[in-house]
Short mmCIF file of C-alpha atoms and ligand atoms in Angstrom, two decimals:
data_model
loop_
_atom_site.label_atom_id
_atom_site.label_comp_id
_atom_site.label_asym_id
_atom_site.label_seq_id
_atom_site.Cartn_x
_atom_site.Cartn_y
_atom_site.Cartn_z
CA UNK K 1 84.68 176.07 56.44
CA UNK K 2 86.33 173.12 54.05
CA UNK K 3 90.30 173.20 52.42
CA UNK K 4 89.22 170.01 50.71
CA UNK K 5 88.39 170.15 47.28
CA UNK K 6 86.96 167.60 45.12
CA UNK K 7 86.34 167.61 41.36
CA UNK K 8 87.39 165.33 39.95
CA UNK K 9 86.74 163.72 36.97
CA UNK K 10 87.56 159.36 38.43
CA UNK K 11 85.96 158.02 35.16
CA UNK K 12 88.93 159.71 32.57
CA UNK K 13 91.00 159.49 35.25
CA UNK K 14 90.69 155.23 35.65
CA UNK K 15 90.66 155.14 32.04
CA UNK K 16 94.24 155.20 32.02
CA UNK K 17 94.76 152.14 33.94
CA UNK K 18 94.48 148.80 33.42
CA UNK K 19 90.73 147.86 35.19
CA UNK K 20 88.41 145.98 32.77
CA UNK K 21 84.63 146.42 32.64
CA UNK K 22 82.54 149.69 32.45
CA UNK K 23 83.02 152.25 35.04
CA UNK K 24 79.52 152.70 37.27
CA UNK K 25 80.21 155.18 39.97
CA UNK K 26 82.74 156.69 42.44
CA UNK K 27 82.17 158.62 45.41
CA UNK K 28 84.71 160.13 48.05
CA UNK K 29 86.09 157.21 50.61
CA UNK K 30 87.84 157.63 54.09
CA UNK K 31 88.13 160.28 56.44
CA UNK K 32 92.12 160.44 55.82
CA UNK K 33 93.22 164.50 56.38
CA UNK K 34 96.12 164.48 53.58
CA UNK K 35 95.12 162.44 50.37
CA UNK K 36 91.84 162.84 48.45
CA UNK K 37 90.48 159.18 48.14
CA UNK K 38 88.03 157.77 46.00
CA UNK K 39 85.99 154.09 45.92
CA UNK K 40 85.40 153.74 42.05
CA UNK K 41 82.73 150.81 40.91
CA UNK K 42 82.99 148.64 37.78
CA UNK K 43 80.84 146.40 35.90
CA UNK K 44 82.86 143.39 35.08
CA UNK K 45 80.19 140.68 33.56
CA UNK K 46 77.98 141.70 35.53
CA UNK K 47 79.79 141.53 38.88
CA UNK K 48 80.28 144.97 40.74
CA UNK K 49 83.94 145.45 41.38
CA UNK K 50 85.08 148.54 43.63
CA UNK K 51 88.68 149.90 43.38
CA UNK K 52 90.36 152.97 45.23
CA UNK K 53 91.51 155.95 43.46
CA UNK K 54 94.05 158.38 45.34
CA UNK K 55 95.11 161.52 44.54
CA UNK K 56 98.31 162.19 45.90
CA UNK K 57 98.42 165.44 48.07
CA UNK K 58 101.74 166.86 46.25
CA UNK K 59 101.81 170.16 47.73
CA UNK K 60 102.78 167.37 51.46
CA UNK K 61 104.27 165.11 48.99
CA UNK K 62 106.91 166.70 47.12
CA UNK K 63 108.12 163.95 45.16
CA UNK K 64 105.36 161.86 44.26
CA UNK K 65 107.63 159.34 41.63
CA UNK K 66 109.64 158.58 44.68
CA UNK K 67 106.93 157.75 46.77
CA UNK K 68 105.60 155.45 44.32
CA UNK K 69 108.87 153.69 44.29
CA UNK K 70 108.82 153.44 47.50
CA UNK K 71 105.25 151.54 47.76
CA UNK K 72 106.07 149.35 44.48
CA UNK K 73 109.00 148.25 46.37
CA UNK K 74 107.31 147.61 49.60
CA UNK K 75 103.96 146.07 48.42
CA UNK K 76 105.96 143.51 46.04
CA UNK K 77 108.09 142.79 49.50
CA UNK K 78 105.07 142.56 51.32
CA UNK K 79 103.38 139.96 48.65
CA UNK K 80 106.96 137.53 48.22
CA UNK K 81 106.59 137.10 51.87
CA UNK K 82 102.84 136.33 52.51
CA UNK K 83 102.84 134.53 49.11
CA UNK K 84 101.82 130.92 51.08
CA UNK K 85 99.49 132.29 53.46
CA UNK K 86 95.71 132.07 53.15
CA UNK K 87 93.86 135.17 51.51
CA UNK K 88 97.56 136.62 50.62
CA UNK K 89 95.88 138.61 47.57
CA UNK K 90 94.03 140.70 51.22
CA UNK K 91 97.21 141.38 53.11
CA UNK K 92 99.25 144.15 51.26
CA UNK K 93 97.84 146.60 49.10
CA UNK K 94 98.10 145.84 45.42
CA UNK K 95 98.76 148.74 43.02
CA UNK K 96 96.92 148.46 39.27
CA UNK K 97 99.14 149.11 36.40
CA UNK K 98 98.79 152.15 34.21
CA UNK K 99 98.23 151.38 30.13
CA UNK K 100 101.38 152.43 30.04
CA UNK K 101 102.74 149.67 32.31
CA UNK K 102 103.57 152.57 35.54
CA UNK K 103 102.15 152.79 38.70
CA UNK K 104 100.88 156.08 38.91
CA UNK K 105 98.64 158.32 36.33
CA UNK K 106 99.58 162.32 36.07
CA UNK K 107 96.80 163.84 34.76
CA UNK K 108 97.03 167.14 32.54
CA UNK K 109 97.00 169.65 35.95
CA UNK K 110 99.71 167.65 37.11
CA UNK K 111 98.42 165.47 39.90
CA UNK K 112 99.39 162.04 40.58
CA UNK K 113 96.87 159.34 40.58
CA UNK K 114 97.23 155.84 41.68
CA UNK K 115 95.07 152.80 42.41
CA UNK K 116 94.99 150.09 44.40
CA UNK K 117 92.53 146.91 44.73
CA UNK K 118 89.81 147.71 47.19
CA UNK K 119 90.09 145.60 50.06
CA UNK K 120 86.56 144.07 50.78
CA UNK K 121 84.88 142.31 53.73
CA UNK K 122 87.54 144.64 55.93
CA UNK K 123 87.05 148.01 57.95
CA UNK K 124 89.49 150.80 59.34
CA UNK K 125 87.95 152.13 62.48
CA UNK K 126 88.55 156.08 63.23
CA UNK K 127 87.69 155.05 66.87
CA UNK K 128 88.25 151.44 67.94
CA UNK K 129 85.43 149.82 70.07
CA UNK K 130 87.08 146.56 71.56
CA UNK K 131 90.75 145.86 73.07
CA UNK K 132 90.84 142.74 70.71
CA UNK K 133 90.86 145.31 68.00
CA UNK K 134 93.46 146.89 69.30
CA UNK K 135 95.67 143.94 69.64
CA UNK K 136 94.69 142.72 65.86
CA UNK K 137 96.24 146.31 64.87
CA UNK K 138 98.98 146.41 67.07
CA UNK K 139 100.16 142.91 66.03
CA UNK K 140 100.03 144.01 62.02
CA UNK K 141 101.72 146.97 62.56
CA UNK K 142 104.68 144.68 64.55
CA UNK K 143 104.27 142.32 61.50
CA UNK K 144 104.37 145.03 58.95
CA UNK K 145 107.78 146.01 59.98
CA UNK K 146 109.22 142.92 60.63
CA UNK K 147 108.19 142.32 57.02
CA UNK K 148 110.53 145.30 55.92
CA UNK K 149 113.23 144.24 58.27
CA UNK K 150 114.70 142.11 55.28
CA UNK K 151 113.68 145.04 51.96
CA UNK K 152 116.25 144.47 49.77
CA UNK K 153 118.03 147.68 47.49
CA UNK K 154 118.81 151.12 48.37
CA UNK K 155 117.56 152.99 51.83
CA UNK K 156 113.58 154.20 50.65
CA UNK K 157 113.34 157.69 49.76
CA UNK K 158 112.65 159.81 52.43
CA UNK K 159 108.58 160.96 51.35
CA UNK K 160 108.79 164.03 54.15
CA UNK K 161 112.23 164.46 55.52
CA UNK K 162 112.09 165.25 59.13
CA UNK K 163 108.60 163.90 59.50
CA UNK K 164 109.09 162.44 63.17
CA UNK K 165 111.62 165.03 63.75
CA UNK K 166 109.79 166.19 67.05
CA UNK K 167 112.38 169.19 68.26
CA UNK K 168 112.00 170.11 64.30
CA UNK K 169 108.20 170.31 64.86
CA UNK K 170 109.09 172.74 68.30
CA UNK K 171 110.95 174.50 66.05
CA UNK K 172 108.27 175.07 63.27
CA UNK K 173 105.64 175.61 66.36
CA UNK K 174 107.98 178.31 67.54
CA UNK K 175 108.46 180.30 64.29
CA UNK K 176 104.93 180.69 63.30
CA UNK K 177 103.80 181.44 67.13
CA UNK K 178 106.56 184.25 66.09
CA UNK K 179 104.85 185.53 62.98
CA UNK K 180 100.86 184.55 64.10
CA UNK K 181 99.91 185.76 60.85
CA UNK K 182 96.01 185.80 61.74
CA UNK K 183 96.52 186.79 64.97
CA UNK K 184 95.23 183.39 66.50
CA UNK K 185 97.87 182.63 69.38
CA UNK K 186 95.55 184.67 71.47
CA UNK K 187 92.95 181.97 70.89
CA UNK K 188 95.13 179.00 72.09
CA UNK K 189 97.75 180.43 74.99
CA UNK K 190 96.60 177.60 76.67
CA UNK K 191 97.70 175.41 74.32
CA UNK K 192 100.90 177.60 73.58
CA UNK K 193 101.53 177.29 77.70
CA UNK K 194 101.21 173.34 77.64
CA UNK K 195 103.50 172.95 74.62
CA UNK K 196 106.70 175.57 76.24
CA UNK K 197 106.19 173.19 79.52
CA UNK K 198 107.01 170.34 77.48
CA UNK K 199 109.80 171.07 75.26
CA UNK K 200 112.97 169.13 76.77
CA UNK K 201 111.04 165.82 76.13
CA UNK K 202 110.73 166.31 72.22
CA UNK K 203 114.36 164.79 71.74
CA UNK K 204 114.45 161.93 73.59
CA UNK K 205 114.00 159.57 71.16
CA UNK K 206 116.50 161.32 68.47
CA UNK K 207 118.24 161.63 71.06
CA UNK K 208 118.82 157.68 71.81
CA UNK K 209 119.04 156.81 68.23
CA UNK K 210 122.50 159.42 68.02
CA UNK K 211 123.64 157.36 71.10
CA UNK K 212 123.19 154.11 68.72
CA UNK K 213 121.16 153.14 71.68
CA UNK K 214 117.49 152.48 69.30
CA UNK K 215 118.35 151.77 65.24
CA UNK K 216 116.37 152.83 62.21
CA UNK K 217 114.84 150.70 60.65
CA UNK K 218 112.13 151.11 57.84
CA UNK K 219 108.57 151.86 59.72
CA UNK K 220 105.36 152.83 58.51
CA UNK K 221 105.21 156.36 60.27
CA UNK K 222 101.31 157.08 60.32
CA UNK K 223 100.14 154.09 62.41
CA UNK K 224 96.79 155.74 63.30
CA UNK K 225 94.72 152.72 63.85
CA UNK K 226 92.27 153.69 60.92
CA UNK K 227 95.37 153.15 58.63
CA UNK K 228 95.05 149.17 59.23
CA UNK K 229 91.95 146.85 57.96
CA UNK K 230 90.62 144.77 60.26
CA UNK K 231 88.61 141.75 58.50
CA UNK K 232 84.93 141.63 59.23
CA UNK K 233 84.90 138.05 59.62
CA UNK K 234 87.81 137.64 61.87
CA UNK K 235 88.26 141.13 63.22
CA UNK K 236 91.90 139.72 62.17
CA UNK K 237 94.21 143.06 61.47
CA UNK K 238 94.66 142.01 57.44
CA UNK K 239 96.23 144.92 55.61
CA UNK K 240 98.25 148.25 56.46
CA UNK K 241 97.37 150.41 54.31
CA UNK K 242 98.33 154.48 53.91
CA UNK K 243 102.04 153.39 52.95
CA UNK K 244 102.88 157.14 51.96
CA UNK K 245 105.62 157.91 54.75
CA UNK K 246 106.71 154.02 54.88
CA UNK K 247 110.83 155.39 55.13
CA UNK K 248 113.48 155.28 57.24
CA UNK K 249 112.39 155.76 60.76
CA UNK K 250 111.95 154.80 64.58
CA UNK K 251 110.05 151.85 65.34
CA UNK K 252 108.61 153.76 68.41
CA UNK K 253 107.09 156.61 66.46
CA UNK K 254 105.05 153.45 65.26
CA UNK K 255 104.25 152.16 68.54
CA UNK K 256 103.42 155.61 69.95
CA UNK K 257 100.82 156.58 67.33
CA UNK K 258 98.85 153.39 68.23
CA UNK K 259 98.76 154.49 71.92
CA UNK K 260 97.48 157.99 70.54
CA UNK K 261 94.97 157.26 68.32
CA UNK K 262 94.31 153.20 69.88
CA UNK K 263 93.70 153.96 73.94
CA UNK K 264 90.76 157.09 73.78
CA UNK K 265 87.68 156.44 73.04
CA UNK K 266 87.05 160.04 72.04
CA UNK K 267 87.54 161.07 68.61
CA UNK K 268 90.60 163.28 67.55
CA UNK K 269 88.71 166.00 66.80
CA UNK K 270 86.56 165.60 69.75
CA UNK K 271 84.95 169.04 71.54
CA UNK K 272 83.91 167.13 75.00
CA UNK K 273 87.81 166.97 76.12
CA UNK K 274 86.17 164.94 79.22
CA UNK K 275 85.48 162.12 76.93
CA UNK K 276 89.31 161.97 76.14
CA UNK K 277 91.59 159.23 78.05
CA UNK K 278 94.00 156.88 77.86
CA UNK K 279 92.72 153.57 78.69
CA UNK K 280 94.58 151.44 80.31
CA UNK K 281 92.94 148.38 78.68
CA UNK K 282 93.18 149.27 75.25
CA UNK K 283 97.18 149.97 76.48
CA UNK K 284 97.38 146.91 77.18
CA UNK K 285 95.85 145.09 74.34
CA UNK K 286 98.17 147.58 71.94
CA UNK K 287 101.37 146.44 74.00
CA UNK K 288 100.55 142.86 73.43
CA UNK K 289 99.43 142.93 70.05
CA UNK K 290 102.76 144.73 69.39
CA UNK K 291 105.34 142.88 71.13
CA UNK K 292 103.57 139.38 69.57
CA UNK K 293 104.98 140.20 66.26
CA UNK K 294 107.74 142.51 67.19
CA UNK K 295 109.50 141.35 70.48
CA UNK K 296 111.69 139.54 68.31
CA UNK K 297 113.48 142.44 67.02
CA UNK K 298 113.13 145.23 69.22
CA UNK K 299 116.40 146.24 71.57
CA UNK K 300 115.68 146.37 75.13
CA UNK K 301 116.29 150.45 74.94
CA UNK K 302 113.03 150.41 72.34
CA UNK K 303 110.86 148.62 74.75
CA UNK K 304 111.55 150.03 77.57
CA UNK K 305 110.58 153.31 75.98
CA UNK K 306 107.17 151.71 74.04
CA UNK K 307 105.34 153.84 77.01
CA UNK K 308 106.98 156.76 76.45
CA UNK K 309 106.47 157.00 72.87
CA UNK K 310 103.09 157.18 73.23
CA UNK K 311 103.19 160.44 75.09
CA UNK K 312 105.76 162.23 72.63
CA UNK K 313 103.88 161.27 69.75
CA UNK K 314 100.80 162.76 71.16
CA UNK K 315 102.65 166.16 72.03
CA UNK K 316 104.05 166.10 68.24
CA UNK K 317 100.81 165.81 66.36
CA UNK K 318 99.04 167.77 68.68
CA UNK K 319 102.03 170.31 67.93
CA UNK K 320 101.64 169.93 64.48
CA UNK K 321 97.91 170.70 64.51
CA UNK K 322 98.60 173.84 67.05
CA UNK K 323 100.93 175.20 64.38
CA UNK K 324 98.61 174.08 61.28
CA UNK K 325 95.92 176.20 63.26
CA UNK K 326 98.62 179.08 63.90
CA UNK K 327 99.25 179.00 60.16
CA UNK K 328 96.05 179.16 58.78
CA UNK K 329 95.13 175.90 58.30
CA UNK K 330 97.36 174.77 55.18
CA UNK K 331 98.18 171.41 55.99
CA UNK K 332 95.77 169.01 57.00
CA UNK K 333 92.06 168.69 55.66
CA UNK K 334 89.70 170.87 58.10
CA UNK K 335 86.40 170.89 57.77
CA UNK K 336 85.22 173.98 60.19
CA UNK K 337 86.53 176.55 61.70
CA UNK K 338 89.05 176.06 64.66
CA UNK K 339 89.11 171.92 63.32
CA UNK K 340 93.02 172.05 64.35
CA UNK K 341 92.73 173.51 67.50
CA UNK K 342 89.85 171.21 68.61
CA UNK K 343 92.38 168.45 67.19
CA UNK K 344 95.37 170.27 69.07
CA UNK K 345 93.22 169.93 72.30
CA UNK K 346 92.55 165.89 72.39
CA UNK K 347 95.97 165.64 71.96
CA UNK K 348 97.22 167.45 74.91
CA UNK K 349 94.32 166.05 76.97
CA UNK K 350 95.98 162.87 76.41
CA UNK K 351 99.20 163.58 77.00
CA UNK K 352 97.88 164.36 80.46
CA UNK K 353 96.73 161.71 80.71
CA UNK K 354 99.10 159.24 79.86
CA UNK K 355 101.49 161.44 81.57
CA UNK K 356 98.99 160.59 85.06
CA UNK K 357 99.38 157.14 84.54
CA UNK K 358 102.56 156.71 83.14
CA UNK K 359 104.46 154.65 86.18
CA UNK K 360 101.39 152.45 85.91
CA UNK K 361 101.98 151.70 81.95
CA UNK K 362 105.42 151.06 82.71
CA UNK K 363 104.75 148.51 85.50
CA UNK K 364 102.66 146.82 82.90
CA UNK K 365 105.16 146.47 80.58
CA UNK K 366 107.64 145.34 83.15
CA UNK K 367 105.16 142.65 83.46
CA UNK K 368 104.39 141.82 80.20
CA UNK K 369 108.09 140.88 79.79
P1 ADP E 1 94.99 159.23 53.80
O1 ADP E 1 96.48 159.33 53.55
O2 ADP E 1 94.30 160.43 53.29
O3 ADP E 1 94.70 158.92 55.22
P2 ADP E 1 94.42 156.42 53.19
O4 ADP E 1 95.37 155.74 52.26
O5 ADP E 1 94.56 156.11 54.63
O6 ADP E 1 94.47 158.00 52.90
O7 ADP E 1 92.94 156.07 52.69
C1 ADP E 1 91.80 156.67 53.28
C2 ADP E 1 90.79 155.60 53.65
O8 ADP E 1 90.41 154.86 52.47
C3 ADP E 1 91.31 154.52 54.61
O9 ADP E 1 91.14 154.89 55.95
C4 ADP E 1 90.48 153.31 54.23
O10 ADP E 1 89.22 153.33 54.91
C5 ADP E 1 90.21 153.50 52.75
N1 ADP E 1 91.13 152.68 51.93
C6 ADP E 1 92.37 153.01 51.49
N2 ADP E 1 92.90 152.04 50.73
C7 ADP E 1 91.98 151.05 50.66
C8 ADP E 1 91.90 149.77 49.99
N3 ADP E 1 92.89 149.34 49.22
N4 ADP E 1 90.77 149.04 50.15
C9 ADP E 1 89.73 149.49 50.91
N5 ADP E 1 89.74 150.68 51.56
C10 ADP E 1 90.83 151.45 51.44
C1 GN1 E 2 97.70 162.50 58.74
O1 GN1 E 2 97.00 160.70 56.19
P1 GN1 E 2 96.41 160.47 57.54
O2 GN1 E 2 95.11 161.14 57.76
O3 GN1 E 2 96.43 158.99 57.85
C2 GN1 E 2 99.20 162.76 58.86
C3 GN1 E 2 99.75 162.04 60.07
C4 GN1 E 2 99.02 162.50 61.31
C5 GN1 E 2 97.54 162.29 61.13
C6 GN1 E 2 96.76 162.88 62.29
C7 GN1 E 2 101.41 162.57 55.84
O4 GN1 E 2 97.50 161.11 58.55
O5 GN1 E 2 101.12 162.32 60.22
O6 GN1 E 2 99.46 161.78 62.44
O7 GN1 E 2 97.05 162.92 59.92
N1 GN1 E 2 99.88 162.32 57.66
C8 GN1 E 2 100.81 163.10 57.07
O8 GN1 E 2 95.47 162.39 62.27
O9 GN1 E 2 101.15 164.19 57.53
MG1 MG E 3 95.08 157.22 56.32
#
């Protein structure tokens, strides 16, 4: 069982921007669950150039002009400020120009296509395999908003409103265990069970910011560690990419989805739920990594709650793939049958176990301070 659907055709479709040479090839790219991504090859005299071709998702995306504003505004940001350093052209994404001088293509079924420079000699990892990884990642992410800290103009457009909303996603979780239109809660009262336990945590964070006691402050909001390029050469974290829900946000939503999808070294979709864990290395190398390039501007309420944002992060998307799963699978990508709930299950596996070590995470940060 598949929801993704590609047929395209990427040769019209990168005839309308402004790449030189003769188209070769493109294939599918990535193993992202919203977008449909494709690496496109051109001959330019001779040399084989690759760029990436995204169609954006608009049925997640409502507003896919604003988005693009959005990313125009923060990749042209991102390039004034790493203008002197070495390999600049590497570190932020860089958008090619329609013929008609735009940023994005809509094609005649009304999808929006954009493309970006492919970033060579760099990987994302879906799982990481070292703890310097993870503090390369960590330490762009922290960089990547410190960048934004200073975005001049208007607050960005808001690309999903309520996206780390996490009572919002209880809420959502609730109505459609309500309805179970394919009769699937019976398949995941575990799940359902864990979730109900859980539910006075999901506003802590909202909560805080109300006080005024964390700000908001324009974050990335999908920091899963395969949405950063590590250089091959340096395993140096060189480019964030995936800047669709870069809005107005909480820096620890950032923070959090590192510990979710950094610490494991299980996959999310995983079926062994033994081989999912938080590591308490990987933690570590995340939390330095991070506070390296973001100390500097966090309040002491946000650190002091960098552990716990790892947990409620975890609960939300695992939430979010329990009700994708209660739904009938209309949001993210699956690609066979019960994908979400498999998804939904390394989640809450984690939680546990972050929740098992949590006094232990927080004695390392007290540490690391
Ligand atoms: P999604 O929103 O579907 O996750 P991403 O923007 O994260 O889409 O892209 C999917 C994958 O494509 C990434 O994980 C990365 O491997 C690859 N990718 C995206 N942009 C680039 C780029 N500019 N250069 C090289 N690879 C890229
Ligand atoms: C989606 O686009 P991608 O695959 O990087 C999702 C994230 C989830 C993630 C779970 C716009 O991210 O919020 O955390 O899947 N993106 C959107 O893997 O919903
Ligand atoms: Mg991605």
């Amino acid at each position: 069982m598949s929801n993704t659907g590609n047929n395209y055709d990427l040769k019209q479709i990168g005839a309308n921007f402004t790449i030189h040479g003769d188209f070769v090839s493109s294939a599918p790219y990535g193993s992202g669950h919203i977008n449909d991504t494709f690496s496109s090859t051109y001959d330019q005299g001779g040399t084989q150039i690759r760029y990436i071709f995204q169609r954006i998702n608009h049925n997640i995306f409502k507003n896919p002009p604003a988005l693009m504003e959005n990313i125009k505004r923060v990749t042209e940001h991102q390039r004034r400020k790493t203008a002197d350093m070495d390999e600049a052209s590497r570190r932020a994404l860089t958008l090619i120009e329609t013929n008609d001088g735009g940023v994005y293509h809509c094609d005649q079924d009304g999808n929006h296509w954009r493309c970006y420079i492919f970033i060579e000699k760099a990987k994302t990892y879906d799982v990481l395999e070292t703890s310097g990884q993870a503090y390369q990642a960590a330490k762009s992410f922290g960089e990547f908003q410190k960048t934004l800290v200073d975005l001049p103009g208007e607050r960005l457009h808001e690309t999903i409103p309520h996206f780390h909303d996490t009572p919002k996603r209880y809420e959502n979780f609730e109505a459609a265990l309500k309805t179970d239109k394919y009769n699937r809660a019976i398949a995941a009262k575990t799940e359902i069970e864990f979730v109900q336990a859980r539910q006075t945590m999901t506003s802590k964070l909202l909560d805080l910011n109300a006080k005024g006691e964390i700000p908001e402050r324009v974050t990335h909001n999908d920091t899963k560690l395969n949405n950063v390029m590590l250089d091959d050469a340096t395993s140096e974290g060189i480019c964030v990419i995936d800047l669709d829900t870069v809005m107005p946000g909480l820096a620890l939503y950032d923070f959090g989805d590192m510990v979710r999808t950094g610490t494991s070294p299980a996959a999310e979709d995983e079926k062994d739920l033994s081989k999912v864990k938080m590591q308490m290395p990987m933690f570590e190398a995340l939390l330095q990594g991070y506070l390296s390039s973001a100390s500097e501007f966090l309040t002491p309420a946000e650190i002091e709650n960098l552990p716990f944002s790892g947990k409620l992060i975890t609960l939300e998307i695992g939430i979010r793939f329990l009700t994708d799963f209660l739904e009938g699978d209309v949001y993210f990508k699956t690609h066979r049958d019960g994908h979400n709930l498999d998804r939904c299950r390394t989640q809450f596996k984690l939680v546990e176990s972050i929740e098992d070590q949590e006094d232990a995470m927080m004695e390392l940060l007290r540490q690391s301070l």
